[in-house]
PDB file of C-alpha atoms in Angstrom:
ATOM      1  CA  UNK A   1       0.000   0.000   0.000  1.00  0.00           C
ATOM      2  CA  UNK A   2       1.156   3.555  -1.260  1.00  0.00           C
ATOM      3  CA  UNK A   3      -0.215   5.980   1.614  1.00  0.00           C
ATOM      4  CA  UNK A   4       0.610   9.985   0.891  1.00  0.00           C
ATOM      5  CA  UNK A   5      -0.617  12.647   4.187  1.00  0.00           C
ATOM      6  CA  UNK A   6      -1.645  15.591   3.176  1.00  0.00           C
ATOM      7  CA  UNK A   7      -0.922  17.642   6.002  1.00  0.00           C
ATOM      8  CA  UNK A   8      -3.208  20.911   6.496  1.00  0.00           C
ATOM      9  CA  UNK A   9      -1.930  22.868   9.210  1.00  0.00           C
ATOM     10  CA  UNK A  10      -3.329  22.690  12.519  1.00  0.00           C
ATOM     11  CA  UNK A  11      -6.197  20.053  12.115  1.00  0.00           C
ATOM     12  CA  UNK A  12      -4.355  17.036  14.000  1.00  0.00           C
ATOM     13  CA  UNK A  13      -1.662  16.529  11.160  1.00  0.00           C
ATOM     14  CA  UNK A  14       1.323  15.896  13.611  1.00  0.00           C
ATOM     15  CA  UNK A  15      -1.066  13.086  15.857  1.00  0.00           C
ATOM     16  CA  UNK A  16      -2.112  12.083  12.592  1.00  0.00           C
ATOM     17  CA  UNK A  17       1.315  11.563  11.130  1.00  0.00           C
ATOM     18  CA  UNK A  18       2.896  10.409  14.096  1.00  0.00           C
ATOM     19  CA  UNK A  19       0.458   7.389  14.266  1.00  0.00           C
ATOM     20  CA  UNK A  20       0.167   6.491  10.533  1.00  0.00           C
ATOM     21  CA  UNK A  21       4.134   6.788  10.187  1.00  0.00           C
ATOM     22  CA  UNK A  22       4.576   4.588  13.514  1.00  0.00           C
ATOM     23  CA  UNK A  23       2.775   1.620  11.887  1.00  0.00           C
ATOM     24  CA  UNK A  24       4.140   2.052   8.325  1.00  0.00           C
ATOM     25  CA  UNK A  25       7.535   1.847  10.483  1.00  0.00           C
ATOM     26  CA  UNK A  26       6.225  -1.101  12.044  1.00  0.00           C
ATOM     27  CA  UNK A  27       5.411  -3.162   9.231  1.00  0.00           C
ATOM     28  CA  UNK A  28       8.150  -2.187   6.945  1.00  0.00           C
ATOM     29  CA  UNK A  29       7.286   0.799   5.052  1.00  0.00           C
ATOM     30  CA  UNK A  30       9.860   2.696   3.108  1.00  0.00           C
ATOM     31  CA  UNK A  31       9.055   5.833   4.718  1.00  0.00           C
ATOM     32  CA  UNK A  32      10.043   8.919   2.827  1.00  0.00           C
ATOM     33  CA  UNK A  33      11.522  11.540   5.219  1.00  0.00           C
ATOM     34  CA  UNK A  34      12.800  15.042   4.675  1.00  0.00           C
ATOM     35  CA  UNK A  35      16.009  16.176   7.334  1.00  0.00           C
ATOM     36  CA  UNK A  36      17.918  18.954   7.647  1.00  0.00           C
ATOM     37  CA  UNK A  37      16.323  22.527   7.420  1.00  0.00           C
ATOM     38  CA  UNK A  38      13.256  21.480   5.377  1.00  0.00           C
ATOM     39  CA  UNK A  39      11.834  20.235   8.618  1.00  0.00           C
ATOM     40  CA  UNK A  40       9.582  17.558   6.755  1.00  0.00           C
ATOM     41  CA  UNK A  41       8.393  18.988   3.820  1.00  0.00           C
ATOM     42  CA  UNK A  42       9.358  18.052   0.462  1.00  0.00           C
ATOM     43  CA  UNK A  43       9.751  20.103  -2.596  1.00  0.00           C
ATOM     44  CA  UNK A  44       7.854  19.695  -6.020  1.00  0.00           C
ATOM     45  CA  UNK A  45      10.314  17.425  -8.096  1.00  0.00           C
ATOM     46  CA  UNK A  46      11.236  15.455  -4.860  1.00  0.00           C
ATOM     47  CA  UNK A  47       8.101  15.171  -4.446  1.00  0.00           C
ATOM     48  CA  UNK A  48       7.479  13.853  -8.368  1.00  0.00           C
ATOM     49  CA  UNK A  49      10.532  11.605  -7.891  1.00  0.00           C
ATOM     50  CA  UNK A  50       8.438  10.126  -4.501  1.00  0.00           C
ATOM     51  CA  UNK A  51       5.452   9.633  -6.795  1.00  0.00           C
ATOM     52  CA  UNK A  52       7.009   7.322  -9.409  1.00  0.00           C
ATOM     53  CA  UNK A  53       9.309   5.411  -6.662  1.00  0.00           C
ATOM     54  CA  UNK A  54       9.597   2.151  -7.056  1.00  0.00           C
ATOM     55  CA  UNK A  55       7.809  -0.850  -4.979  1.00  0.00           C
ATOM     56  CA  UNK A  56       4.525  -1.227  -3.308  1.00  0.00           C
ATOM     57  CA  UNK A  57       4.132  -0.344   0.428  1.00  0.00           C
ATOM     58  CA  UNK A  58       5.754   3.368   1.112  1.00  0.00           C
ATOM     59  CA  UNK A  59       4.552   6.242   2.938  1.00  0.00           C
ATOM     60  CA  UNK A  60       4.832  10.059   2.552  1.00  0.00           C
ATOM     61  CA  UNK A  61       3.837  12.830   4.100  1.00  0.00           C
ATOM     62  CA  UNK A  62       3.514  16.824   3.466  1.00  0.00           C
ATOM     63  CA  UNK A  63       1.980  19.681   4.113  1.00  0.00           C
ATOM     64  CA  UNK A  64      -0.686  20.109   1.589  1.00  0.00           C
ATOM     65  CA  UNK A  65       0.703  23.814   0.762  1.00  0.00           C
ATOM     66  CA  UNK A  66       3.341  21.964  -1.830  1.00  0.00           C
ATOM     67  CA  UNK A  67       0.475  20.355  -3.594  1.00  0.00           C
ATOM     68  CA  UNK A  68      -1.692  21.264  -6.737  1.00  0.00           C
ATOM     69  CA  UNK A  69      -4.417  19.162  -8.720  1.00  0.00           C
ATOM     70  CA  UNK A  70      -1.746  17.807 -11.561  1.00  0.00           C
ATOM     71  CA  UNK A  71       0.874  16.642  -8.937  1.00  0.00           C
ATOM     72  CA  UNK A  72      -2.104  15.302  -6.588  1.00  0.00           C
ATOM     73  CA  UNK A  73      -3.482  13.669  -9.854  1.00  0.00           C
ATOM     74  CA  UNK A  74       0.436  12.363 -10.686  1.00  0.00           C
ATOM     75  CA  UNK A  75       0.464   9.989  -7.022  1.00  0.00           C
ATOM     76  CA  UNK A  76      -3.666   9.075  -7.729  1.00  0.00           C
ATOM     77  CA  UNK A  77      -2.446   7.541 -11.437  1.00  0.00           C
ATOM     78  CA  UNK A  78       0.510   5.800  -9.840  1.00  0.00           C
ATOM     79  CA  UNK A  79      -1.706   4.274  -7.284  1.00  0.00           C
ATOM     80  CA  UNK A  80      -1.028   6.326  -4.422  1.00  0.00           C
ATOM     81  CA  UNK A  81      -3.666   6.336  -1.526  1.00  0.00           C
ATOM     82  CA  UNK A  82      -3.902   9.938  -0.263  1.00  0.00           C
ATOM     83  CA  UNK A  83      -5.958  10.954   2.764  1.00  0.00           C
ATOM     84  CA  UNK A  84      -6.086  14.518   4.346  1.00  0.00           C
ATOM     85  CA  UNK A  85      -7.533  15.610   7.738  1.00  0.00           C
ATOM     86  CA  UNK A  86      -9.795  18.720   7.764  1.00  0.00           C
ATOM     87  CA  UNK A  87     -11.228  21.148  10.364  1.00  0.00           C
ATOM     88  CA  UNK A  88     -13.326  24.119  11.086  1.00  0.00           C
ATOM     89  CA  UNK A  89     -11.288  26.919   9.965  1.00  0.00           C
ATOM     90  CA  UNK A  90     -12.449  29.236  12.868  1.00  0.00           C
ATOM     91  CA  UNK A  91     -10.625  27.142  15.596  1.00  0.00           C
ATOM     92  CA  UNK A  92      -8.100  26.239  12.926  1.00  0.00           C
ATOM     93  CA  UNK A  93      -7.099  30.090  12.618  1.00  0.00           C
ATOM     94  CA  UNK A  94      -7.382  30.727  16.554  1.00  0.00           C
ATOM     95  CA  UNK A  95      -4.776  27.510  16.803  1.00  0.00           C
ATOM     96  CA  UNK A  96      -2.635  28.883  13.916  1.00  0.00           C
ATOM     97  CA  UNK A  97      -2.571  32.273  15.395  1.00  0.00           C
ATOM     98  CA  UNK A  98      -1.008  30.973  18.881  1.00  0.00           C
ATOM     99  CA  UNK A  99       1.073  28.432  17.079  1.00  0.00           C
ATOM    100  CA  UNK A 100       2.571  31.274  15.056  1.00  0.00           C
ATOM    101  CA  UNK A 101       5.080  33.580  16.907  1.00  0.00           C
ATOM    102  CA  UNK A 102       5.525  36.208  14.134  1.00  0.00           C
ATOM    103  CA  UNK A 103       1.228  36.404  14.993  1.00  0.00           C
ATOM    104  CA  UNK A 104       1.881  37.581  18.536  1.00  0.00           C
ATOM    105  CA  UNK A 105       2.458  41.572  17.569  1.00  0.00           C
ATOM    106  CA  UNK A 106      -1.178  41.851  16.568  1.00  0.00           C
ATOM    107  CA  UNK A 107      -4.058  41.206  18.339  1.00  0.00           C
ATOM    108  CA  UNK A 108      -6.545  37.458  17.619  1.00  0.00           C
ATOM    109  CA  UNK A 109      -8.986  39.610  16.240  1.00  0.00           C
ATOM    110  CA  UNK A 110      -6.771  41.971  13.642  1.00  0.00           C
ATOM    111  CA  UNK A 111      -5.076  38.009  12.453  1.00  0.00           C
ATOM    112  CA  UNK A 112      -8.086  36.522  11.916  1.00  0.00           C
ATOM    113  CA  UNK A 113      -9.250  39.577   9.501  1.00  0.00           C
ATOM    114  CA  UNK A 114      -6.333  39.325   7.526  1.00  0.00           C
ATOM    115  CA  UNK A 115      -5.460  36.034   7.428  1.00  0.00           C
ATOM    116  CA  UNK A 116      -8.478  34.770   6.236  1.00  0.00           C
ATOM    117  CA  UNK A 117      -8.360  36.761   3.113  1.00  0.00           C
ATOM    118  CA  UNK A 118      -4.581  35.393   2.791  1.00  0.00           C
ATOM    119  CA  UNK A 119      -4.280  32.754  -0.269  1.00  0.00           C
ATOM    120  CA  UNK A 120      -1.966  31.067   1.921  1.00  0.00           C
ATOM    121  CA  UNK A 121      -2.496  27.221   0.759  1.00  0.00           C
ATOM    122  CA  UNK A 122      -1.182  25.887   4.065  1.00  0.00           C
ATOM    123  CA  UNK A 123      -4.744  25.681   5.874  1.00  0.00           C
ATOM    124  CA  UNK A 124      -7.058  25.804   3.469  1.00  0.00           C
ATOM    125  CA  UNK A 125      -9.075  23.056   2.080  1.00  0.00           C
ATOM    126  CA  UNK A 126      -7.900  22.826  -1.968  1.00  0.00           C
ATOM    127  CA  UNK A 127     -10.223  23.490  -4.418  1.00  0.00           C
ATOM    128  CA  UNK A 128      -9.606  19.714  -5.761  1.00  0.00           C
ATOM    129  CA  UNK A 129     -10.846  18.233  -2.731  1.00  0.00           C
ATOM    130  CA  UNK A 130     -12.943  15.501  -4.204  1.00  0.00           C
ATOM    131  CA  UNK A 131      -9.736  14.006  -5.781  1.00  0.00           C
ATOM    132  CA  UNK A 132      -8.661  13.349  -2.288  1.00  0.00           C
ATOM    133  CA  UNK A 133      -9.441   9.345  -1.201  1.00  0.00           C
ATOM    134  CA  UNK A 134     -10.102   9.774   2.285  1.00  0.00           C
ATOM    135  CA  UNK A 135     -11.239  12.918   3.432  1.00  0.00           C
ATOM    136  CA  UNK A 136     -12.259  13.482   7.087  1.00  0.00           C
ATOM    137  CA  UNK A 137     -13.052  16.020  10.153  1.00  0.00           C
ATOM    138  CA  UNK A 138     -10.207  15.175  12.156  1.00  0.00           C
ATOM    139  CA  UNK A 139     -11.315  13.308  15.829  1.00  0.00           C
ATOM    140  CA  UNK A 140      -9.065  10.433  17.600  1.00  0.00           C
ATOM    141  CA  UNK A 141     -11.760   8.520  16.638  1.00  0.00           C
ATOM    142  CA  UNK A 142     -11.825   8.946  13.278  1.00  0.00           C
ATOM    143  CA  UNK A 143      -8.198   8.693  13.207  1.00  0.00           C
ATOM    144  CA  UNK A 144      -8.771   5.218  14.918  1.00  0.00           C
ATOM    145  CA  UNK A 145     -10.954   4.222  12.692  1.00  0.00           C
ATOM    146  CA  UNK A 146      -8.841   4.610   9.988  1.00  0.00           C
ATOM    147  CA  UNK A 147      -5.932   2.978  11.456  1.00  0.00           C
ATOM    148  CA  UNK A 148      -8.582  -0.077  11.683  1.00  0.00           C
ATOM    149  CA  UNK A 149     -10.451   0.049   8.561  1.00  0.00           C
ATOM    150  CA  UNK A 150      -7.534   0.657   5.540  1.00  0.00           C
ATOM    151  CA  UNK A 151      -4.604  -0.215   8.176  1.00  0.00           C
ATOM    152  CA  UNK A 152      -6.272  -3.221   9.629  1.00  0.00           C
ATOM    153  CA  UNK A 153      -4.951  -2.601  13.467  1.00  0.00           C
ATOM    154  CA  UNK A 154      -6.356  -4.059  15.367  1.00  0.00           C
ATOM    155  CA  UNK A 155      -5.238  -1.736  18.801  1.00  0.00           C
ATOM    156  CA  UNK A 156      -4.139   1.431  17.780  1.00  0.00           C
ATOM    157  CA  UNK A 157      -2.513   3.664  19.862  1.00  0.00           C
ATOM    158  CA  UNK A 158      -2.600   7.328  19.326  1.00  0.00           C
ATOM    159  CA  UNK A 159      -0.590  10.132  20.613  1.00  0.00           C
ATOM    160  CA  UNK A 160      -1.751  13.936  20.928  1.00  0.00           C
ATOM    161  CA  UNK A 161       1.207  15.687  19.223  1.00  0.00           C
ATOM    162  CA  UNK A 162       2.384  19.744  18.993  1.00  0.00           C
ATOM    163  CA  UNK A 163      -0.609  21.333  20.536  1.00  0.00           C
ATOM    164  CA  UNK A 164      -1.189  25.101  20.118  1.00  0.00           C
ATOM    165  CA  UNK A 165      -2.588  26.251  23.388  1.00  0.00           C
ATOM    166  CA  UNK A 166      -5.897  27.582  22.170  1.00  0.00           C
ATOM    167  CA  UNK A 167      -9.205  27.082  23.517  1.00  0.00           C
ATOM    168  CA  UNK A 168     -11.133  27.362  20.150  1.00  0.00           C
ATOM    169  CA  UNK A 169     -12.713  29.997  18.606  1.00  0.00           C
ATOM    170  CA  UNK A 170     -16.369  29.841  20.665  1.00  0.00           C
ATOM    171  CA  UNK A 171     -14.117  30.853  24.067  1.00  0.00           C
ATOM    172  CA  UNK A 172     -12.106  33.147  21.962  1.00  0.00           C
ATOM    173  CA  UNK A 173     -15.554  34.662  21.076  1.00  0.00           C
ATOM    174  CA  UNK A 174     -17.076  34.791  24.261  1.00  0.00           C
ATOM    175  CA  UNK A 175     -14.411  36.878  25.856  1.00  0.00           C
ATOM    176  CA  UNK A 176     -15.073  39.943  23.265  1.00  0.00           C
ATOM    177  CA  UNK A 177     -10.824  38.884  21.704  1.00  0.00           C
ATOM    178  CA  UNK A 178     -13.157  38.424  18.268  1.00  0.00           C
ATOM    179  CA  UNK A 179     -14.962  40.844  16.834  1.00  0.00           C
ATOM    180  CA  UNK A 180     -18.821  40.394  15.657  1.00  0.00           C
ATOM    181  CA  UNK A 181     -17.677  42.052  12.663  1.00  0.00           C
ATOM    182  CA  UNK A 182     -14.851  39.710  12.232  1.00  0.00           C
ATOM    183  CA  UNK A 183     -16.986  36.287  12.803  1.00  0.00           C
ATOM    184  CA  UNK A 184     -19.182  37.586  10.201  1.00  0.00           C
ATOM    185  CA  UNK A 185     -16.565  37.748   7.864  1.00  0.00           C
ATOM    186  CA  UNK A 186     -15.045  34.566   9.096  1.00  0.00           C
ATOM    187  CA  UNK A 187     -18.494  33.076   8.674  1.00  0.00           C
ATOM    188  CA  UNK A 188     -18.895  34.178   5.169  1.00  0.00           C
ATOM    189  CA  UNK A 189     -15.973  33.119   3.630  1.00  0.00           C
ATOM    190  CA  UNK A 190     -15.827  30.335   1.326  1.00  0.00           C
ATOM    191  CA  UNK A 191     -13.387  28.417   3.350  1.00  0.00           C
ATOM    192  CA  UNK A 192     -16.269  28.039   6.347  1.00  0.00           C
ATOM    193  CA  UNK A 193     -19.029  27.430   3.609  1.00  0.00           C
ATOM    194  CA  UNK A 194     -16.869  24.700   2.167  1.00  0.00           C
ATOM    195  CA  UNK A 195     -15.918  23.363   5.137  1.00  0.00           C
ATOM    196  CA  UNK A 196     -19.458  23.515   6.442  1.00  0.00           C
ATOM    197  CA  UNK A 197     -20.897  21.362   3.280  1.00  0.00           C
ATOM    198  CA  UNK A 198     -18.022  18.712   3.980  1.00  0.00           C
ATOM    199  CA  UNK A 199     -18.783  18.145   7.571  1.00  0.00           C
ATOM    200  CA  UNK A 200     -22.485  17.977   7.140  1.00  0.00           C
ATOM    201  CA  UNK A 201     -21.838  15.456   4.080  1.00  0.00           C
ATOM    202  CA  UNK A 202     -19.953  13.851   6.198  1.00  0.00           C
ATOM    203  CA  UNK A 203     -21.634  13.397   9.045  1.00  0.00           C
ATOM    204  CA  UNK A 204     -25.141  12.241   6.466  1.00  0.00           C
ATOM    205  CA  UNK A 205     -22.768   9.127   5.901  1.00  0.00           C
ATOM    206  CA  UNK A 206     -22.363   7.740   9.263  1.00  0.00           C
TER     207      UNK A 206
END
């Protein structure tokens, strides 16, 4: 099996990772890793290169920034599995905003109205979504649920990794550090509407 994470940032990517890697490991895997001062992310032609690697069971992982439709569609043809983790974007912003040190000169409410108008493709949902095989609102549970269903484990274990320290957008809310004008906006954007139609798709199936 051919497994490639597409990591958005801050929906449970690290936990998510850190389990699927641990039994790739475990049975064998050739897991592709990036050292050194790329952290873990891969660039396009490695990334290519990954794609048409030879042998069967392999694993990679990156942050979903890197990707577009053609070199998401490249791993699909050469029978690549790929699964991404979503999330609401309003807690996802309120995580990446205390995750973010450069964010800590403004105030919650100022990075929230500009960063969701950023085209930053590190947190957002792609536009070629449906391409993606398994596509999920990240929860342990779902996350142990696919370790069981397409990993066949029978026990697995699952580690909370690299929280941010926020308490979600509804607290953030609550103690006036958001702006009505700001949710609205937040609200409206197309990111929350997608998100929105995924979840309640999603949740239609269960």
């Amino acid at each position: 099996m051919k497994l490639l994470f597409l990591h958005i940032v801050k929906t449970g990517g690290t936990t998510a990772n850190n389990a699927i890697a641990t039994v790739c490991r475990r049975r064998g895997y050739f897991v592709h890793v990036m050292d050194g001062e790329q952290a873990n992310d891969f660039g396009r032609e490695q990334l290519e290169l990954i794609a048409d690697a030879p042998g069967f069971d392999q694993y990679c992982h990156s942050h979903i920034g890197v990707f577009d439709r053609e070199l998401h569609d490249k791993f699909r043809a050469r029978g690549w599995f790929t699964i991404c983790f979503t999330r609401n974007p309003l807690d996802l912003l309120c995580s990446l905003y205390h995750s973010t040190p450069e964010a800590q000169g403004q105030t919650l409410d100022a990075y929230l109205a500009s960063t969701i108008k950023d085209p930053d493709t590190m947190w957002r949902i792609p536009e070629w979504h449906a391409e993606i095989n398994y596509l999920r609102v990240f929860s342990t549970g779902r996350l142990v649920s696919f370790l069981k269903t397409y990993m066949s484990e029978t026990d697995p274990k699952v580690g909370h990794r690299n929280p941010s320290g926020s308490r979600g957008f509804a607290h953030h809310l609550a103690t006036g550090d958001i702006k009505s004008a700001t949710t609205k906006k937040l609200i409206a954007s197309p990111q929350s509407k997608l998100f929105s139609e995924l979840a309640n798709a999603e949740q239609q199936q269960s």
